mmCIF file of C-alpha atoms in Angstrom:
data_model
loop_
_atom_site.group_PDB
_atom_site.id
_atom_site.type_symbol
_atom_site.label_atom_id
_atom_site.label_comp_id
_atom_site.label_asym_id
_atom_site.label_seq_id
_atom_site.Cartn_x
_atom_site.Cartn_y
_atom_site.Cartn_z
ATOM 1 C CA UNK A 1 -26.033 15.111 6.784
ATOM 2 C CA UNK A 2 -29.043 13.109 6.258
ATOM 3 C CA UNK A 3 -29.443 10.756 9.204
ATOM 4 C CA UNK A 4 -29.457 7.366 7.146
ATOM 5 C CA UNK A 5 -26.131 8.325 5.210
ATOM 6 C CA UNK A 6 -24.757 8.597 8.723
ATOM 7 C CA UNK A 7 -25.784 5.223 10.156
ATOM 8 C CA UNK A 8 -24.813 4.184 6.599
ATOM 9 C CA UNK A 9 -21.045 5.176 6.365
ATOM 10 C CA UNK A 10 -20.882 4.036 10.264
ATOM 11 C CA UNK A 11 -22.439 0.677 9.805
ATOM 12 C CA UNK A 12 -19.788 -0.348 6.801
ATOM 13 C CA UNK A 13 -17.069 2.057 7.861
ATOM 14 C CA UNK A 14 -15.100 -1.392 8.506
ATOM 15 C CA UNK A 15 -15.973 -2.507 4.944
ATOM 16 C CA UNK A 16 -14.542 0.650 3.747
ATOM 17 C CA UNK A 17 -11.662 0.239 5.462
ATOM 18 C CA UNK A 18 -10.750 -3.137 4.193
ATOM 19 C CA UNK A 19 -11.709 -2.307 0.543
ATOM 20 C CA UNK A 20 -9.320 0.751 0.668
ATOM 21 C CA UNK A 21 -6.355 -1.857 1.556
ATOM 22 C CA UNK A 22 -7.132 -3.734 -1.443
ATOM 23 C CA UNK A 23 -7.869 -0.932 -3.523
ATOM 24 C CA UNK A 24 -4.708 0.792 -2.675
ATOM 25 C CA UNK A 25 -2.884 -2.440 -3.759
ATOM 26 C CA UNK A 26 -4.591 -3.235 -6.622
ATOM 27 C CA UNK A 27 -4.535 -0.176 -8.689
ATOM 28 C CA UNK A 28 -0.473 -1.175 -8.498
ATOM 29 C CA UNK A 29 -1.441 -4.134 -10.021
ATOM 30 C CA UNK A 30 -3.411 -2.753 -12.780
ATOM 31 C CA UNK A 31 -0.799 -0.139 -13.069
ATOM 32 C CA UNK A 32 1.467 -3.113 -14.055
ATOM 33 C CA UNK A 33 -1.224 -4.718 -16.371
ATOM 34 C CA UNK A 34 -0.661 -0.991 -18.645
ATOM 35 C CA UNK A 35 3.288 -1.458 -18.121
ATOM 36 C CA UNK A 36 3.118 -4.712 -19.642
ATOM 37 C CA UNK A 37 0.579 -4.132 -22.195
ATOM 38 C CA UNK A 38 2.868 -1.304 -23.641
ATOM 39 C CA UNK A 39 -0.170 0.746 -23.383
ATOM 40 C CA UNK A 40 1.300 3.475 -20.347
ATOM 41 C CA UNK A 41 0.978 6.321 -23.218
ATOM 42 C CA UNK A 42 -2.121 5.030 -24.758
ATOM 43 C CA UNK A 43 -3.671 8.109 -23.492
ATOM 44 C CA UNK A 44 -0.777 10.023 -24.437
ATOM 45 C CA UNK A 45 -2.245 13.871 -22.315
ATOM 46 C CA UNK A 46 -3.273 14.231 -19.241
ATOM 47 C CA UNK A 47 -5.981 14.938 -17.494
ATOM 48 C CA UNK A 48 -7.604 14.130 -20.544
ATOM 49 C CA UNK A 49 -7.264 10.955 -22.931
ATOM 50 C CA UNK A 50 -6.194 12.964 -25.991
ATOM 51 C CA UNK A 51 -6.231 16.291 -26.623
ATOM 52 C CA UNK A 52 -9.844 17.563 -26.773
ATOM 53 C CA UNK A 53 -11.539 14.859 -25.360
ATOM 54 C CA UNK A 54 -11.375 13.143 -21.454
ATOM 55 C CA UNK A 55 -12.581 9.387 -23.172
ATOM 56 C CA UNK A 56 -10.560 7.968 -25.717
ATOM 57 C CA UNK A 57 -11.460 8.072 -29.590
ATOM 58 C CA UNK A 58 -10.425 6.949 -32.582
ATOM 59 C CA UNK A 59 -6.682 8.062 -32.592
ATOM 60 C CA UNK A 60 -4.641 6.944 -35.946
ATOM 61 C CA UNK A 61 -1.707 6.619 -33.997
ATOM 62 C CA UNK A 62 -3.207 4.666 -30.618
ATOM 63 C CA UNK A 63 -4.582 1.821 -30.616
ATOM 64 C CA UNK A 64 -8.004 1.515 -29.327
ATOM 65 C CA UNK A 65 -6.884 -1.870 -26.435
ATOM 66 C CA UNK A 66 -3.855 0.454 -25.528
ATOM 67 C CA UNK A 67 -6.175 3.846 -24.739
ATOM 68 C CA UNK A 68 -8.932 1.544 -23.018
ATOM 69 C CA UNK A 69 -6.094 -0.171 -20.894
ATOM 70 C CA UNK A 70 -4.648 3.415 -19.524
ATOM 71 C CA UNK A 71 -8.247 4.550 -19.290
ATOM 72 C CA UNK A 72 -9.405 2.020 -17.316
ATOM 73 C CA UNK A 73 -6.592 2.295 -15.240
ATOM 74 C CA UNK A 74 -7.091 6.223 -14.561
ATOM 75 C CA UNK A 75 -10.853 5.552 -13.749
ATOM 76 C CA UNK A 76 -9.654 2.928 -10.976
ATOM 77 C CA UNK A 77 -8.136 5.767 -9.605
ATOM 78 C CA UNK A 78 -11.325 7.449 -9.057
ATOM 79 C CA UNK A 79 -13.082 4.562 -7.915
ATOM 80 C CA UNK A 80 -10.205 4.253 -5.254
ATOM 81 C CA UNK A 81 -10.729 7.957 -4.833
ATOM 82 C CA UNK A 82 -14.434 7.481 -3.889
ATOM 83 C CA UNK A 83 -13.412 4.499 -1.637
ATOM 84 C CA UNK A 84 -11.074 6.775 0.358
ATOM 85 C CA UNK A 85 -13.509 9.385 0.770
ATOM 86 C CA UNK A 86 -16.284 7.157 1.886
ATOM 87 C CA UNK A 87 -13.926 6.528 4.895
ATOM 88 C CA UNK A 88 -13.156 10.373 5.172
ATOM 89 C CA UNK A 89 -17.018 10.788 5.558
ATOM 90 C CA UNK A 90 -17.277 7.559 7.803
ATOM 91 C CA UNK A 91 -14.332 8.802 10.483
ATOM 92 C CA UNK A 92 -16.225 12.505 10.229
ATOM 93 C CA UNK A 93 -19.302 11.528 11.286
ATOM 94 C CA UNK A 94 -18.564 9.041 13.854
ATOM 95 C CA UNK A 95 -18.990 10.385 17.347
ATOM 96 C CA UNK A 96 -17.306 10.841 19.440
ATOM 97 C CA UNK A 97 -15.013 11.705 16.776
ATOM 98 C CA UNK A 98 -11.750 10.141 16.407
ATOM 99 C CA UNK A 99 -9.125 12.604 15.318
ATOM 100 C CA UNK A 100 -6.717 9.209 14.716
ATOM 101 C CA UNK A 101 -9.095 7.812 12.465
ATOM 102 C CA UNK A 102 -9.751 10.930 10.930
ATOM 103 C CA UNK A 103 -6.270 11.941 9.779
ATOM 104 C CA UNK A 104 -5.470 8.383 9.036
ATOM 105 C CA UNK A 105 -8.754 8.374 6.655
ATOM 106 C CA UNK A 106 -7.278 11.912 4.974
ATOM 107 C CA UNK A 107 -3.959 10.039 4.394
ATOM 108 C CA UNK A 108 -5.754 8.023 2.195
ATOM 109 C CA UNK A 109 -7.974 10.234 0.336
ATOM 110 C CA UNK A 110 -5.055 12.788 -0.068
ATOM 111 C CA UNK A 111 -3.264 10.593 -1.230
ATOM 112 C CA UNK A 112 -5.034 9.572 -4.253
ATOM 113 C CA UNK A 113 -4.936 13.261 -5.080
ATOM 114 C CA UNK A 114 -1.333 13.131 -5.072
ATOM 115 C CA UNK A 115 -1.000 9.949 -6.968
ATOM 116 C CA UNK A 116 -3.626 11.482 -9.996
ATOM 117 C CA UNK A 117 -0.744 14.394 -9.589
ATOM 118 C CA UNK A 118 2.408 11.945 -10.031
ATOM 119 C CA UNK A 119 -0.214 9.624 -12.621
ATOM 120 C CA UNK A 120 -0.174 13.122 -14.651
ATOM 121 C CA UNK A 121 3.609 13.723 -14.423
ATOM 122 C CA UNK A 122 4.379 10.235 -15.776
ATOM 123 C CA UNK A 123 2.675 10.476 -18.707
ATOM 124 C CA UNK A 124 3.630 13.776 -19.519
ATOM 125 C CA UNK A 125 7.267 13.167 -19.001
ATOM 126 C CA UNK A 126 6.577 10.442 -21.671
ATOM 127 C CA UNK A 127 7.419 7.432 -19.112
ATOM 128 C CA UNK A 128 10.117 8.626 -17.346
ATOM 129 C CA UNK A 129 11.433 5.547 -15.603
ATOM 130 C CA UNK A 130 11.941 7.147 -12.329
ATOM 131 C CA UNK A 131 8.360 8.841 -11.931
ATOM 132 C CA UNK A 132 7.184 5.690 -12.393
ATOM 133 C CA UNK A 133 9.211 4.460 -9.421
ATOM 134 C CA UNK A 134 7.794 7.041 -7.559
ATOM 135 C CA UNK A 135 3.829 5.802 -8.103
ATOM 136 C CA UNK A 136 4.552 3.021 -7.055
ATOM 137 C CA UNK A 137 6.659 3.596 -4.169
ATOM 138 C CA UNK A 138 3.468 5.822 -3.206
ATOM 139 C CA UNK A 139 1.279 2.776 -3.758
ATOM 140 C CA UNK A 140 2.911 1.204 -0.938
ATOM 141 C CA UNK A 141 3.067 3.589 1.282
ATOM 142 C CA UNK A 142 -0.924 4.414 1.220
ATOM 143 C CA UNK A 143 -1.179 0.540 0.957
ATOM 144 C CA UNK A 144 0.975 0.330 4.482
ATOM 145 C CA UNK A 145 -1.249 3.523 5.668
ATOM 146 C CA UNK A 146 -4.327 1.660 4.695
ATOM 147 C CA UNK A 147 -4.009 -1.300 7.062
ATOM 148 C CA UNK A 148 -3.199 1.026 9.946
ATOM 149 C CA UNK A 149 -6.466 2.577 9.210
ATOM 150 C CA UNK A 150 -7.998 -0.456 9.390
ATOM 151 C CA UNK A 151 -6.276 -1.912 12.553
ATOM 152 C CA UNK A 152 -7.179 1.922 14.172
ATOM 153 C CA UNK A 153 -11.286 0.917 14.093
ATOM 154 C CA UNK A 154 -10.997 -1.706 15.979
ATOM 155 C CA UNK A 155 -8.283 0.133 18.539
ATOM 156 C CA UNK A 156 -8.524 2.626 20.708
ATOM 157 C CA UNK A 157 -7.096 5.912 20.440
ATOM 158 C CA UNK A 158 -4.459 6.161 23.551
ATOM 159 C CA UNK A 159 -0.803 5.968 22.698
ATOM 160 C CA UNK A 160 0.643 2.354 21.186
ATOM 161 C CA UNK A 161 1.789 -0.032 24.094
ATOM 162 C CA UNK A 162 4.198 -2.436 22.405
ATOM 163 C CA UNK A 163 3.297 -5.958 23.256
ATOM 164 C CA UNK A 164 6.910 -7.393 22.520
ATOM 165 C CA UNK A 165 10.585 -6.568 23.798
ATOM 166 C CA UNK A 166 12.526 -3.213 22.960
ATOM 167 C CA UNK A 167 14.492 -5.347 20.267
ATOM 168 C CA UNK A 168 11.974 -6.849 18.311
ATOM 169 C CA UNK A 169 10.211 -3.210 18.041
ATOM 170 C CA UNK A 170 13.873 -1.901 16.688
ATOM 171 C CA UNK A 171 14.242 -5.019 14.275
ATOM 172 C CA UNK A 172 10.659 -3.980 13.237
ATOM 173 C CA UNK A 173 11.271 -0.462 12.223
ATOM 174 C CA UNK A 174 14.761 -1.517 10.667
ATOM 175 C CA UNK A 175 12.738 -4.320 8.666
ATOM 176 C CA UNK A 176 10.005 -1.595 7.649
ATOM 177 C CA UNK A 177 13.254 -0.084 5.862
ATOM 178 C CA UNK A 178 14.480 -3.112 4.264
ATOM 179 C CA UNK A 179 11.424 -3.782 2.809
ATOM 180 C CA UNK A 180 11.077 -0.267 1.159
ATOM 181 C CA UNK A 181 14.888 -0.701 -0.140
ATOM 182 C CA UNK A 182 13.156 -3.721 -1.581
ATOM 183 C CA UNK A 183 10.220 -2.429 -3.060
ATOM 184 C CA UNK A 184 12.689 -0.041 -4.504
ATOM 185 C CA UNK A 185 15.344 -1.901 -5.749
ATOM 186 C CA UNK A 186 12.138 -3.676 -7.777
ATOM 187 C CA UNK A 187 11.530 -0.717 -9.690
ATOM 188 C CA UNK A 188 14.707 -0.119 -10.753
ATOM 189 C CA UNK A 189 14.599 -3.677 -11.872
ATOM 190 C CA UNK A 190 11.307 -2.826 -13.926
ATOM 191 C CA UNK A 191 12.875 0.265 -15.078
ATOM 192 C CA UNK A 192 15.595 -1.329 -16.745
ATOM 193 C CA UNK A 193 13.796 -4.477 -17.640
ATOM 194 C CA UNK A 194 11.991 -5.141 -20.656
ATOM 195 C CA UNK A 195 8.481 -3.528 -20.014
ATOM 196 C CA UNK A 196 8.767 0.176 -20.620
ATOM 197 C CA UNK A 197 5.314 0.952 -21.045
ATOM 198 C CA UNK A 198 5.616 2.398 -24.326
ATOM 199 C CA UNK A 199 8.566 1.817 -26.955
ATOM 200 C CA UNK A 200 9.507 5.202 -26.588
ATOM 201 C CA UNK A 201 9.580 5.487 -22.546
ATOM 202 C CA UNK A 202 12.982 6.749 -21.294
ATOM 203 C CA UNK A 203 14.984 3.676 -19.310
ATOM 204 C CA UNK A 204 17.368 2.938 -16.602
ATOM 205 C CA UNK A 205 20.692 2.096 -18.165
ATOM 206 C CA UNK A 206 22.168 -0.278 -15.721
ATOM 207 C CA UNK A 207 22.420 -4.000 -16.216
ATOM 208 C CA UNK A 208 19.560 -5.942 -15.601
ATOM 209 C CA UNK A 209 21.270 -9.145 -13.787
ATOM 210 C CA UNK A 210 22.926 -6.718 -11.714
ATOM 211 C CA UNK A 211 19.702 -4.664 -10.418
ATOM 212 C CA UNK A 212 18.146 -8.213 -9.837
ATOM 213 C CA UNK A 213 20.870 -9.672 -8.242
ATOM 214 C CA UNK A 214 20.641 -6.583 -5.495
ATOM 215 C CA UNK A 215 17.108 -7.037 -5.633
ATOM 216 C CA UNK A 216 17.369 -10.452 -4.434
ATOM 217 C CA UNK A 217 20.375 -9.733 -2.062
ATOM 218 C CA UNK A 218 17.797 -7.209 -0.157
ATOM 219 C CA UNK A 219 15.080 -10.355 0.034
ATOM 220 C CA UNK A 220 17.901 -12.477 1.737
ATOM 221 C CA UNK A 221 17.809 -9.629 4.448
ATOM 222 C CA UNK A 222 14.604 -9.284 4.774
ATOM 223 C CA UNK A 223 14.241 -13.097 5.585
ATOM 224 C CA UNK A 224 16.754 -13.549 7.856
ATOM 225 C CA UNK A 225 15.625 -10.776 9.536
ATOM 226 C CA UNK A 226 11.937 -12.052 9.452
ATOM 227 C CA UNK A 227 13.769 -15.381 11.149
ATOM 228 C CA UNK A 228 15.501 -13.192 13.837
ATOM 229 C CA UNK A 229 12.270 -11.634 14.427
ATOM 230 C CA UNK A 230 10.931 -14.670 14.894
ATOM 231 C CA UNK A 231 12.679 -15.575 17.963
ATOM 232 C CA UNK A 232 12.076 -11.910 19.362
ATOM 233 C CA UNK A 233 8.103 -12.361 18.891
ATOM 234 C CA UNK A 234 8.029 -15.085 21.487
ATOM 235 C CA UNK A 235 4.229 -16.008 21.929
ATOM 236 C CA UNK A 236 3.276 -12.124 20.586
ATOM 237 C CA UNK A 237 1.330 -12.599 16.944
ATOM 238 C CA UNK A 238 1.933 -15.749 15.858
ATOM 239 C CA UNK A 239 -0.592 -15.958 13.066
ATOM 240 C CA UNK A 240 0.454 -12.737 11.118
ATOM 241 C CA UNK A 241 4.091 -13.765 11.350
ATOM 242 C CA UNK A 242 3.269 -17.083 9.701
ATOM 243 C CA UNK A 243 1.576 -15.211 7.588
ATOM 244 C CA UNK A 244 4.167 -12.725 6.898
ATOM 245 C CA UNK A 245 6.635 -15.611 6.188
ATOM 246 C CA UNK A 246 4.398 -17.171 3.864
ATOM 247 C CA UNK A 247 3.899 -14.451 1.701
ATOM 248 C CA UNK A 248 7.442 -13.880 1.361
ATOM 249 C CA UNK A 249 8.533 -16.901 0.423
ATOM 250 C CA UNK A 250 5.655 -16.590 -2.483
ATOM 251 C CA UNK A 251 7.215 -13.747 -3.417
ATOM 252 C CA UNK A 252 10.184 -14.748 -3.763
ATOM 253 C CA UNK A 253 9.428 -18.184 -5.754
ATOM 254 C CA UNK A 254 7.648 -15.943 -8.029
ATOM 255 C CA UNK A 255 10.537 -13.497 -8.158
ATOM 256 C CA UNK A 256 12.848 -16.747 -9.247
ATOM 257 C CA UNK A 257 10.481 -18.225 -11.490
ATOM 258 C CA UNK A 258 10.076 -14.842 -13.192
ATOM 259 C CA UNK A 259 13.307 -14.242 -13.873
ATOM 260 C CA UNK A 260 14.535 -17.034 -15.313
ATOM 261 C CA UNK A 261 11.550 -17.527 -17.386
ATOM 262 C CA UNK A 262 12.786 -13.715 -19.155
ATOM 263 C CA UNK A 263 9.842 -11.592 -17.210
ATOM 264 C CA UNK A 264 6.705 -12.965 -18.954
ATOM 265 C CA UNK A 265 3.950 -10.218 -18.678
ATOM 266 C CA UNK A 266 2.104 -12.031 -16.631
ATOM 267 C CA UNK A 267 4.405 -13.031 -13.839
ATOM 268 C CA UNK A 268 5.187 -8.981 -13.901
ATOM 269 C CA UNK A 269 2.087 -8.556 -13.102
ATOM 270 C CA UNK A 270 1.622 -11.626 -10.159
ATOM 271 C CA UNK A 271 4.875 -9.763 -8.851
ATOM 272 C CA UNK A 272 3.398 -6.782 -8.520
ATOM 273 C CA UNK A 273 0.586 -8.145 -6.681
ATOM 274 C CA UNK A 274 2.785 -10.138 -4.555
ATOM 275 C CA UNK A 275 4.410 -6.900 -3.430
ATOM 276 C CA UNK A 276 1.183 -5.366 -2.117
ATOM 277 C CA UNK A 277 0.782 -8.521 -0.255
ATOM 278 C CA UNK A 278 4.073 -8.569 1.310
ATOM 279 C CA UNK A 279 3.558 -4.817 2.703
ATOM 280 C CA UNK A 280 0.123 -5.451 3.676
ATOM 281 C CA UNK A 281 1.074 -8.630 5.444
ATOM 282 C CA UNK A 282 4.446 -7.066 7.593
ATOM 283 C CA UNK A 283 1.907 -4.120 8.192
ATOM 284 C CA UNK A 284 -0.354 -5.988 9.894
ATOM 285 C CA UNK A 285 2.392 -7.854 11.812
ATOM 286 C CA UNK A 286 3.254 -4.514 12.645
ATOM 287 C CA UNK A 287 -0.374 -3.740 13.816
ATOM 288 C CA UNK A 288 -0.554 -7.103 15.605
ATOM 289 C CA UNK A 289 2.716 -6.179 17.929
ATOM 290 C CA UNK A 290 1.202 -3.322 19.442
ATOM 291 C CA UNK A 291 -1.856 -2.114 21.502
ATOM 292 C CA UNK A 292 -3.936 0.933 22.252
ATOM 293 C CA UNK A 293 -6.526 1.314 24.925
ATOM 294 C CA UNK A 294 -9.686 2.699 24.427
ATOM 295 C CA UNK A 295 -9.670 6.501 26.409
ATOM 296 C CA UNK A 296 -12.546 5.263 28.546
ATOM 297 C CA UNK A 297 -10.641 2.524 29.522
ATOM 298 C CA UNK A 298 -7.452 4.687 30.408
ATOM 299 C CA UNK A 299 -9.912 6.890 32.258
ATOM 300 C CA UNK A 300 -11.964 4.247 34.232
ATOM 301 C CA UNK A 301 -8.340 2.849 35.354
ATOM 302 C CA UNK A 302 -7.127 6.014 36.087
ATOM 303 C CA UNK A 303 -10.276 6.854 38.637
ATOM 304 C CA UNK A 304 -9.903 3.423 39.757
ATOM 305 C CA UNK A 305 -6.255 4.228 40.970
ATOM 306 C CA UNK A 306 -7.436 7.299 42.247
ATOM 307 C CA UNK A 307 -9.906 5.540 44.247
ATOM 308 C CA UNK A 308 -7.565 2.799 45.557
ATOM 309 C CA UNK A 309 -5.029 5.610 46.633
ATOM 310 C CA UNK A 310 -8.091 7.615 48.216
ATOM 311 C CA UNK A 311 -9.146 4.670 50.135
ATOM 312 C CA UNK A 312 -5.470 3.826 51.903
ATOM 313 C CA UNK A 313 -5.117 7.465 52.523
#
């Protein structure tokens, strides 16, 4: 590799990382834009537009917004794809290299393979409500993957030290669940909500006002387990808890205001990005309550030990 790509990728392998967060996130966002736009079959084939051709064309039964809308949407995906690989490249030239960092970086890169997969299967299924569910589940996740990425550079790579107590680690990994029963519980909302993505998408046939009403039940939780938490943090990451609380109660006004207002398209779509923001934020909470040393600095404490044990030999 030529030697200015190399200091390239490492100089803005940081940059990378950050715009890989909010690329991961925001091609949910988008995704909701062609939900809500009725436009999720406006290329009704996959991988191209319409049959015969990978752009869309004049189609007497498509609309030219609705193709543009999915199109645009599909070549996010690629631009996300290029995104992850720039910090594939970045992590695999880096020396010494950081096998952490590395498979991290793949996570994201593979991933975007796998969501073009499950982007495919959706619109060849016509819309099927629950493969929809599943992209953006997977949004999530790589969104959640993509801030551990990011906290990684600026690690090091021995093993996690938690900076808090055994029970605030436990009521993290329990809220970490909670908040994909959430996410979850969201989709099925969409699912049998009013925007199908196309008239003719399959739904969910289960009563709205119930599926919100769990939705909202599961947002109680998460708060008062975000207030428990609180107490558990003591002094330990302060600023992304505030943070973290903020965000949720956002969310959660929105959610309200949405709902009563009968899911205007544009409030979907606010929701949506609200979502991304809630994972990103209790990621980096996550992030914040741990610590990993850098191996020189496990190494230069271990030979200091040795040498303090040497000495009163």
């Amino acid at each position: 590799m030529p030697a200015w790509l190399t200091a390239f990728l490492l100089k803005f392998q940081r940059a990378f990382a950050i715009a890989v967060v909010a690329a991961q996130a925001g091609i949910a966002v988008t995704g909701s834009v062609v939900r809500v736009t009725g436009s999720g079959l406006g290329c009704p084939t996959w991988p191209e537009c319409v049959s015969g051709s990978l752009v869309p064309v004049a189609h007497p039964e498509i609309g030219p917004l609705h193709q543009w809308v999915e199109f645009g949407n599909r070549t996010l995906t690629g631009v996300v794809g290029i995104i992850a690989g720039l910090c594939l490249l970045a992590a695999w030239v880096d020396r010494p290299r950081r096998p952490r960092v590395v498979k991290l970086a793949l996570v994201q890169f593979g991933g975007v393979v796998v969501q073009a997969g499950i982007g495919g299967i959706t619109v060849l299924t016509g819309l099927l409500w629950w493969t929809v569910g599943i992209h953006l589940m997977v949004s999530m996740g790589l969104t959640w993957a993509a801030v551990v990425l990011l906290a990684a550079l600026r690690e090091g790579d021995g093993p996690a030290v938690p900076l808090v107590s055994a029970n605030a680690q436990r009521l993290q990994v329990v809220q970490a669940g909670v908040l994909g029963l959430l996410v979850l519980a969201g989709t099925f909302v969409t699912a049998a909500g009013p925007h199908a993505g196309d008239a003719s998408a399959p739904r969910l046939d289960l009563p709205v006002p119930t599926l919100a009403q769990v939705h909202a039940d599961l947002l109680f939780l998460f708060l008062g387990m975000l207030v428990g938490l609180g107490f558990l943090l003591g002094r330990h990451a302060r600023r992304p808890y505030a943070v973290l609380v903020a965000t949720v109660l956002a969310q959660g006004v929105i959610g309200m205001v949405q709902y009563w207002t009968g899911v205007p398209e544009v409030l979907v779509s606010v929701h949506v990005l609200g979502a991304g923001a809630v994972v990103i934020a209790t990621a980096h909470l996550w992030t914040a309550t741990r610590v990993r040393a850098h191996l020189d600095e496990v190494g230069l404490r271990s030979q200091t030990a040795g040498s303090s044990v040497a000495s009163h030999a």
